[in-house]
Amino acid sequence: MNPFYTLVADRAAHRCEYCHAPELVFNFPFEVKHIVPLYRGGADAEFNLALACRSCNLRKGTRISGIDPESGTEVRLFNPRQDQWNDHFQVDSDSGTLVGKTPIGRVTIACLEINSQAQVTARQLWIRLSLFP
């Protein structure tokens, strides 16, 4: 396990810092992810680490930006150390989808496929169980 896991998980309240999935419903700990990958000049330090569910971690990979589906411009992804989640994302409690309130939110949702059918179905259940948001 990553030596920074406890610090990063506690700071994130044991939620994925991208999609806000609650770690407690999974049968294994979430992953400690470099926000800016090492090969892109990111540091191996706590200010560059985020807690990520497996889905967000795999889809983020080495990305740091993407194309905003609304404007067609390149925009950086959500950075949990610089950005406030509620500034960029909104939960539609009826549908279980996340809505991007900003270009950063929209790009992050698109690149990480945060509204995939599996994610939305799980989120609907978490909402009914009062585990989300």
mmCIF file of the C-alpha atoms, coordinates in Angstrom:
data_MODEL
# 
_entry.id   MODEL 
# 
loop_
_atom_site.group_PDB 
_atom_site.id 
_atom_site.type_symbol 
_atom_site.label_atom_id 
_atom_site.label_alt_id 
_atom_site.label_comp_id 
_atom_site.label_asym_id 
_atom_site.label_entity_id 
_atom_site.label_seq_id 
_atom_site.pdbx_PDB_ins_code 
_atom_site.Cartn_x 
_atom_site.Cartn_y 
_atom_site.Cartn_z 
_atom_site.occupancy 
_atom_site.B_iso_or_equiv 
_atom_site.pdbx_formal_charge 
_atom_site.auth_seq_id 
_atom_site.auth_comp_id 
_atom_site.auth_asym_id 
_atom_site.auth_atom_id 
_atom_site.pdbx_PDB_model_num 
ATOM 1   C CA . MET A 1 1   ? 0.000   0.000  0.000   1.00 0.00 ? 1   MET A CA 1 
ATOM 2   C CA . ASN A 1 2   ? 1.171   3.517  -0.761  1.00 0.00 ? 2   ASN A CA 1 
ATOM 3   C CA . PRO A 1 3   ? 2.901   5.029  2.296   1.00 0.00 ? 3   PRO A CA 1 
ATOM 4   C CA . PHE A 1 4   ? 0.812   8.195  1.849   1.00 0.00 ? 4   PHE A CA 1 
ATOM 5   C CA . TYR A 1 5   ? -2.499  6.282  1.781   1.00 0.00 ? 5   TYR A CA 1 
ATOM 6   C CA . THR A 1 6   ? -3.672  7.169  5.307   1.00 0.00 ? 6   THR A CA 1 
ATOM 7   C CA . LEU A 1 7   ? -2.895  10.865 4.911   1.00 0.00 ? 7   LEU A CA 1 
ATOM 8   C CA . VAL A 1 8   ? -4.465  11.098 1.449   1.00 0.00 ? 8   VAL A CA 1 
ATOM 9   C CA . ALA A 1 9   ? -7.530  8.981  2.321   1.00 0.00 ? 9   ALA A CA 1 
ATOM 10  C CA . ASP A 1 10  ? -8.238  10.917 5.511   1.00 0.00 ? 10  ASP A CA 1 
ATOM 11  C CA . ARG A 1 11  ? -7.851  14.245 3.697   1.00 0.00 ? 11  ARG A CA 1 
ATOM 12  C CA . ALA A 1 12  ? -10.305 13.025 1.030   1.00 0.00 ? 12  ALA A CA 1 
ATOM 13  C CA . ALA A 1 13  ? -12.779 11.767 3.659   1.00 0.00 ? 13  ALA A CA 1 
ATOM 14  C CA . HIS A 1 14  ? -12.389 8.334  2.024   1.00 0.00 ? 14  HIS A CA 1 
ATOM 15  C CA . ARG A 1 15  ? -14.068 9.446  -1.220  1.00 0.00 ? 15  ARG A CA 1 
ATOM 16  C CA . CYS A 1 16  ? -12.700 9.447  -4.741  1.00 0.00 ? 16  CYS A CA 1 
ATOM 17  C CA . GLU A 1 17  ? -11.572 13.012 -5.237  1.00 0.00 ? 17  GLU A CA 1 
ATOM 18  C CA . TYR A 1 18  ? -12.815 12.995 -8.835  1.00 0.00 ? 18  TYR A CA 1 
ATOM 19  C CA . CYS A 1 19  ? -16.240 11.277 -8.873  1.00 0.00 ? 19  CYS A CA 1 
ATOM 20  C CA . HIS A 1 20  ? -16.806 11.343 -5.080  1.00 0.00 ? 20  HIS A CA 1 
ATOM 21  C CA . ALA A 1 21  ? -17.545 7.606  -4.885  1.00 0.00 ? 21  ALA A CA 1 
ATOM 22  C CA . PRO A 1 22  ? -17.587 6.503  -1.228  1.00 0.00 ? 22  PRO A CA 1 
ATOM 23  C CA . GLU A 1 23  ? -14.683 4.151  -0.504  1.00 0.00 ? 23  GLU A CA 1 
ATOM 24  C CA . LEU A 1 24  ? -16.652 2.257  2.140   1.00 0.00 ? 24  LEU A CA 1 
ATOM 25  C CA . VAL A 1 25  ? -18.846 0.495  -0.454  1.00 0.00 ? 25  VAL A CA 1 
ATOM 26  C CA . PHE A 1 26  ? -15.846 -1.115 -2.160  1.00 0.00 ? 26  PHE A CA 1 
ATOM 27  C CA . ASN A 1 27  ? -14.074 -4.166 -0.809  1.00 0.00 ? 27  ASN A CA 1 
ATOM 28  C CA . PHE A 1 28  ? -10.600 -2.673 -1.199  1.00 0.00 ? 28  PHE A CA 1 
ATOM 29  C CA . PRO A 1 29  ? -8.927  0.687  -0.543  1.00 0.00 ? 29  PRO A CA 1 
ATOM 30  C CA . PHE A 1 30  ? -8.921  3.349  -3.224  1.00 0.00 ? 30  PHE A CA 1 
ATOM 31  C CA . GLU A 1 31  ? -5.675  4.237  -4.957  1.00 0.00 ? 31  GLU A CA 1 
ATOM 32  C CA . VAL A 1 32  ? -3.282  7.098  -4.322  1.00 0.00 ? 32  VAL A CA 1 
ATOM 33  C CA . LYS A 1 33  ? -2.872  8.841  -7.678  1.00 0.00 ? 33  LYS A CA 1 
ATOM 34  C CA . HIS A 1 34  ? -0.419  11.486 -8.885  1.00 0.00 ? 34  HIS A CA 1 
ATOM 35  C CA . ILE A 1 35  ? -2.476  14.472 -10.008 1.00 0.00 ? 35  ILE A CA 1 
ATOM 36  C CA . VAL A 1 36  ? 0.306   15.558 -12.357 1.00 0.00 ? 36  VAL A CA 1 
ATOM 37  C CA . PRO A 1 37  ? 2.115   12.379 -13.434 1.00 0.00 ? 37  PRO A CA 1 
ATOM 38  C CA . LEU A 1 38  ? 5.794   12.097 -12.549 1.00 0.00 ? 38  LEU A CA 1 
ATOM 39  C CA . TYR A 1 39  ? 6.797   11.873 -16.198 1.00 0.00 ? 39  TYR A CA 1 
ATOM 40  C CA . ARG A 1 40  ? 5.017   15.194 -16.833 1.00 0.00 ? 40  ARG A CA 1 
ATOM 41  C CA . GLY A 1 41  ? 7.030   16.867 -14.087 1.00 0.00 ? 41  GLY A CA 1 
ATOM 42  C CA . GLY A 1 42  ? 4.739   16.145 -11.149 1.00 0.00 ? 42  GLY A CA 1 
ATOM 43  C CA . ALA A 1 43  ? 6.205   15.630 -7.702  1.00 0.00 ? 43  ALA A CA 1 
ATOM 44  C CA . ASP A 1 44  ? 6.021   12.527 -5.569  1.00 0.00 ? 44  ASP A CA 1 
ATOM 45  C CA . ALA A 1 45  ? 4.753   14.587 -2.646  1.00 0.00 ? 45  ALA A CA 1 
ATOM 46  C CA . GLU A 1 46  ? 1.491   14.902 -0.744  1.00 0.00 ? 46  GLU A CA 1 
ATOM 47  C CA . PHE A 1 47  ? 0.454   18.097 -2.564  1.00 0.00 ? 47  PHE A CA 1 
ATOM 48  C CA . ASN A 1 48  ? 0.409   16.129 -5.832  1.00 0.00 ? 48  ASN A CA 1 
ATOM 49  C CA . LEU A 1 49  ? -1.508  13.111 -4.565  1.00 0.00 ? 49  LEU A CA 1 
ATOM 50  C CA . ALA A 1 50  ? -5.223  12.380 -4.683  1.00 0.00 ? 50  ALA A CA 1 
ATOM 51  C CA . LEU A 1 51  ? -7.432  9.481  -3.684  1.00 0.00 ? 51  LEU A CA 1 
ATOM 52  C CA . ALA A 1 52  ? -9.032  7.871  -6.731  1.00 0.00 ? 52  ALA A CA 1 
ATOM 53  C CA . CYS A 1 53  ? -11.405 4.983  -7.276  1.00 0.00 ? 53  CYS A CA 1 
ATOM 54  C CA . ARG A 1 54  ? -10.196 2.359  -9.742  1.00 0.00 ? 54  ARG A CA 1 
ATOM 55  C CA . SER A 1 55  ? -12.462 3.668  -12.512 1.00 0.00 ? 55  SER A CA 1 
ATOM 56  C CA . CYS A 1 56  ? -11.232 7.266  -12.280 1.00 0.00 ? 56  CYS A CA 1 
ATOM 57  C CA . ASN A 1 57  ? -7.622  6.192  -11.812 1.00 0.00 ? 57  ASN A CA 1 
ATOM 58  C CA . LEU A 1 58  ? -7.606  3.989  -14.919 1.00 0.00 ? 58  LEU A CA 1 
ATOM 59  C CA . ARG A 1 59  ? -9.362  6.569  -17.075 1.00 0.00 ? 59  ARG A CA 1 
ATOM 60  C CA . LYS A 1 60  ? -7.249  9.479  -15.890 1.00 0.00 ? 60  LYS A CA 1 
ATOM 61  C CA . GLY A 1 61  ? -4.007  7.655  -16.561 1.00 0.00 ? 61  GLY A CA 1 
ATOM 62  C CA . THR A 1 62  ? -1.427  10.270 -17.499 1.00 0.00 ? 62  THR A CA 1 
ATOM 63  C CA . ARG A 1 63  ? -3.921  12.921 -18.635 1.00 0.00 ? 63  ARG A CA 1 
ATOM 64  C CA . ILE A 1 64  ? -3.760  16.426 -17.290 1.00 0.00 ? 64  ILE A CA 1 
ATOM 65  C CA . SER A 1 65  ? -6.172  18.032 -19.766 1.00 0.00 ? 65  SER A CA 1 
ATOM 66  C CA . GLY A 1 66  ? -8.881  17.272 -22.297 1.00 0.00 ? 66  GLY A CA 1 
ATOM 67  C CA . ILE A 1 67  ? -11.273 18.867 -24.759 1.00 0.00 ? 67  ILE A CA 1 
ATOM 68  C CA . ASP A 1 68  ? -14.314 20.616 -23.289 1.00 0.00 ? 68  ASP A CA 1 
ATOM 69  C CA . PRO A 1 69  ? -17.327 19.035 -25.028 1.00 0.00 ? 69  PRO A CA 1 
ATOM 70  C CA . GLU A 1 70  ? -19.164 22.360 -24.966 1.00 0.00 ? 70  GLU A CA 1 
ATOM 71  C CA . SER A 1 71  ? -16.519 24.812 -26.233 1.00 0.00 ? 71  SER A CA 1 
ATOM 72  C CA . GLY A 1 72  ? -14.136 22.469 -28.064 1.00 0.00 ? 72  GLY A CA 1 
ATOM 73  C CA . THR A 1 73  ? -11.143 24.017 -26.290 1.00 0.00 ? 73  THR A CA 1 
ATOM 74  C CA . GLU A 1 74  ? -8.435  22.221 -24.336 1.00 0.00 ? 74  GLU A CA 1 
ATOM 75  C CA . VAL A 1 75  ? -8.916  22.602 -20.577 1.00 0.00 ? 75  VAL A CA 1 
ATOM 76  C CA . ARG A 1 76  ? -7.018  21.155 -17.638 1.00 0.00 ? 76  ARG A CA 1 
ATOM 77  C CA . LEU A 1 77  ? -8.617  18.416 -15.561 1.00 0.00 ? 77  LEU A CA 1 
ATOM 78  C CA . PHE A 1 78  ? -9.947  18.982 -12.057 1.00 0.00 ? 78  PHE A CA 1 
ATOM 79  C CA . ASN A 1 79  ? -7.111  19.262 -9.536  1.00 0.00 ? 79  ASN A CA 1 
ATOM 80  C CA . PRO A 1 80  ? -8.240  18.286 -6.019  1.00 0.00 ? 80  PRO A CA 1 
ATOM 81  C CA . ARG A 1 81  ? -5.424  20.298 -4.430  1.00 0.00 ? 81  ARG A CA 1 
ATOM 82  C CA . GLN A 1 82  ? -6.281  23.520 -6.302  1.00 0.00 ? 82  GLN A CA 1 
ATOM 83  C CA . ASP A 1 83  ? -10.016 23.283 -6.977  1.00 0.00 ? 83  ASP A CA 1 
ATOM 84  C CA . GLN A 1 84  ? -13.122 22.926 -4.837  1.00 0.00 ? 84  GLN A CA 1 
ATOM 85  C CA . TRP A 1 85  ? -15.285 20.006 -5.980  1.00 0.00 ? 85  TRP A CA 1 
ATOM 86  C CA . ASN A 1 86  ? -18.586 21.871 -5.498  1.00 0.00 ? 86  ASN A CA 1 
ATOM 87  C CA . ASP A 1 87  ? -17.368 24.735 -7.697  1.00 0.00 ? 87  ASP A CA 1 
ATOM 88  C CA . HIS A 1 88  ? -17.021 22.407 -10.701 1.00 0.00 ? 88  HIS A CA 1 
ATOM 89  C CA . PHE A 1 89  ? -19.542 19.592 -10.195 1.00 0.00 ? 89  PHE A CA 1 
ATOM 90  C CA . GLN A 1 90  ? -23.202 19.283 -9.338  1.00 0.00 ? 90  GLN A CA 1 
ATOM 91  C CA . VAL A 1 91  ? -25.143 16.107 -8.590  1.00 0.00 ? 91  VAL A CA 1 
ATOM 92  C CA . ASP A 1 92  ? -28.451 15.498 -10.334 1.00 0.00 ? 92  ASP A CA 1 
ATOM 93  C CA . SER A 1 93  ? -30.041 13.438 -7.573  1.00 0.00 ? 93  SER A CA 1 
ATOM 94  C CA . ASP A 1 94  ? -32.911 12.286 -9.792  1.00 0.00 ? 94  ASP A CA 1 
ATOM 95  C CA . SER A 1 95  ? -30.744 10.769 -12.531 1.00 0.00 ? 95  SER A CA 1 
ATOM 96  C CA . GLY A 1 96  ? -27.571 10.014 -10.565 1.00 0.00 ? 96  GLY A CA 1 
ATOM 97  C CA . THR A 1 97  ? -25.428 11.913 -13.052 1.00 0.00 ? 97  THR A CA 1 
ATOM 98  C CA . LEU A 1 98  ? -22.789 14.500 -12.321 1.00 0.00 ? 98  LEU A CA 1 
ATOM 99  C CA . VAL A 1 99  ? -23.081 17.783 -14.182 1.00 0.00 ? 99  VAL A CA 1 
ATOM 100 C CA . GLY A 1 100 ? -20.051 19.905 -15.013 1.00 0.00 ? 100 GLY A CA 1 
ATOM 101 C CA . LYS A 1 101 ? -20.673 23.480 -13.859 1.00 0.00 ? 101 LYS A CA 1 
ATOM 102 C CA . THR A 1 102 ? -17.447 24.738 -15.480 1.00 0.00 ? 102 THR A CA 1 
ATOM 103 C CA . PRO A 1 103 ? -15.185 23.744 -18.375 1.00 0.00 ? 103 PRO A CA 1 
ATOM 104 C CA . ILE A 1 104 ? -12.933 21.960 -15.845 1.00 0.00 ? 104 ILE A CA 1 
ATOM 105 C CA . GLY A 1 105 ? -15.913 19.978 -14.544 1.00 0.00 ? 105 GLY A CA 1 
ATOM 106 C CA . ARG A 1 106 ? -17.161 19.097 -18.038 1.00 0.00 ? 106 ARG A CA 1 
ATOM 107 C CA . VAL A 1 107 ? -13.713 17.971 -19.227 1.00 0.00 ? 107 VAL A CA 1 
ATOM 108 C CA . THR A 1 108 ? -13.131 15.877 -16.122 1.00 0.00 ? 108 THR A CA 1 
ATOM 109 C CA . ILE A 1 109 ? -16.540 14.190 -16.454 1.00 0.00 ? 109 ILE A CA 1 
ATOM 110 C CA . ALA A 1 110 ? -15.891 13.455 -20.145 1.00 0.00 ? 110 ALA A CA 1 
ATOM 111 C CA . CYS A 1 111 ? -12.289 12.229 -19.825 1.00 0.00 ? 111 CYS A CA 1 
ATOM 112 C CA . LEU A 1 112 ? -12.900 10.072 -16.770 1.00 0.00 ? 112 LEU A CA 1 
ATOM 113 C CA . GLU A 1 113 ? -16.268 8.847  -18.114 1.00 0.00 ? 113 GLU A CA 1 
ATOM 114 C CA . ILE A 1 114 ? -17.770 9.727  -14.753 1.00 0.00 ? 114 ILE A CA 1 
ATOM 115 C CA . ASN A 1 115 ? -21.295 9.306  -16.111 1.00 0.00 ? 115 ASN A CA 1 
ATOM 116 C CA . SER A 1 116 ? -20.783 5.828  -17.576 1.00 0.00 ? 116 SER A CA 1 
ATOM 117 C CA . GLN A 1 117 ? -23.797 3.563  -17.114 1.00 0.00 ? 117 GLN A CA 1 
ATOM 118 C CA . ALA A 1 118 ? -22.027 1.584  -14.379 1.00 0.00 ? 118 ALA A CA 1 
ATOM 119 C CA . GLN A 1 119 ? -21.086 4.773  -12.506 1.00 0.00 ? 119 GLN A CA 1 
ATOM 120 C CA . VAL A 1 120 ? -24.587 6.248  -12.751 1.00 0.00 ? 120 VAL A CA 1 
ATOM 121 C CA . THR A 1 121 ? -26.248 3.004  -11.650 1.00 0.00 ? 121 THR A CA 1 
ATOM 122 C CA . ALA A 1 122 ? -23.949 2.763  -8.623  1.00 0.00 ? 122 ALA A CA 1 
ATOM 123 C CA . ARG A 1 123 ? -24.468 6.450  -7.816  1.00 0.00 ? 123 ARG A CA 1 
ATOM 124 C CA . GLN A 1 124 ? -28.264 6.022  -7.887  1.00 0.00 ? 124 GLN A CA 1 
ATOM 125 C CA . LEU A 1 125 ? -27.943 3.244  -5.317  1.00 0.00 ? 125 LEU A CA 1 
ATOM 126 C CA . TRP A 1 126 ? -25.593 5.301  -3.141  1.00 0.00 ? 126 TRP A CA 1 
ATOM 127 C CA . ILE A 1 127 ? -28.050 8.202  -3.245  1.00 0.00 ? 127 ILE A CA 1 
ATOM 128 C CA . ARG A 1 128 ? -30.909 5.923  -2.111  1.00 0.00 ? 128 ARG A CA 1 
ATOM 129 C CA . LEU A 1 129 ? -28.686 4.641  0.725   1.00 0.00 ? 129 LEU A CA 1 
ATOM 130 C CA . SER A 1 130 ? -27.755 8.233  1.720   1.00 0.00 ? 130 SER A CA 1 
ATOM 131 C CA . LEU A 1 131 ? -24.077 7.539  0.962   1.00 0.00 ? 131 LEU A CA 1 
ATOM 132 C CA . PHE A 1 132 ? -23.839 10.130 -1.825  1.00 0.00 ? 132 PHE A CA 1 
ATOM 133 C CA . PRO A 1 133 ? -23.188 13.001 -2.215  1.00 0.00 ? 133 PRO A CA 1 
# 
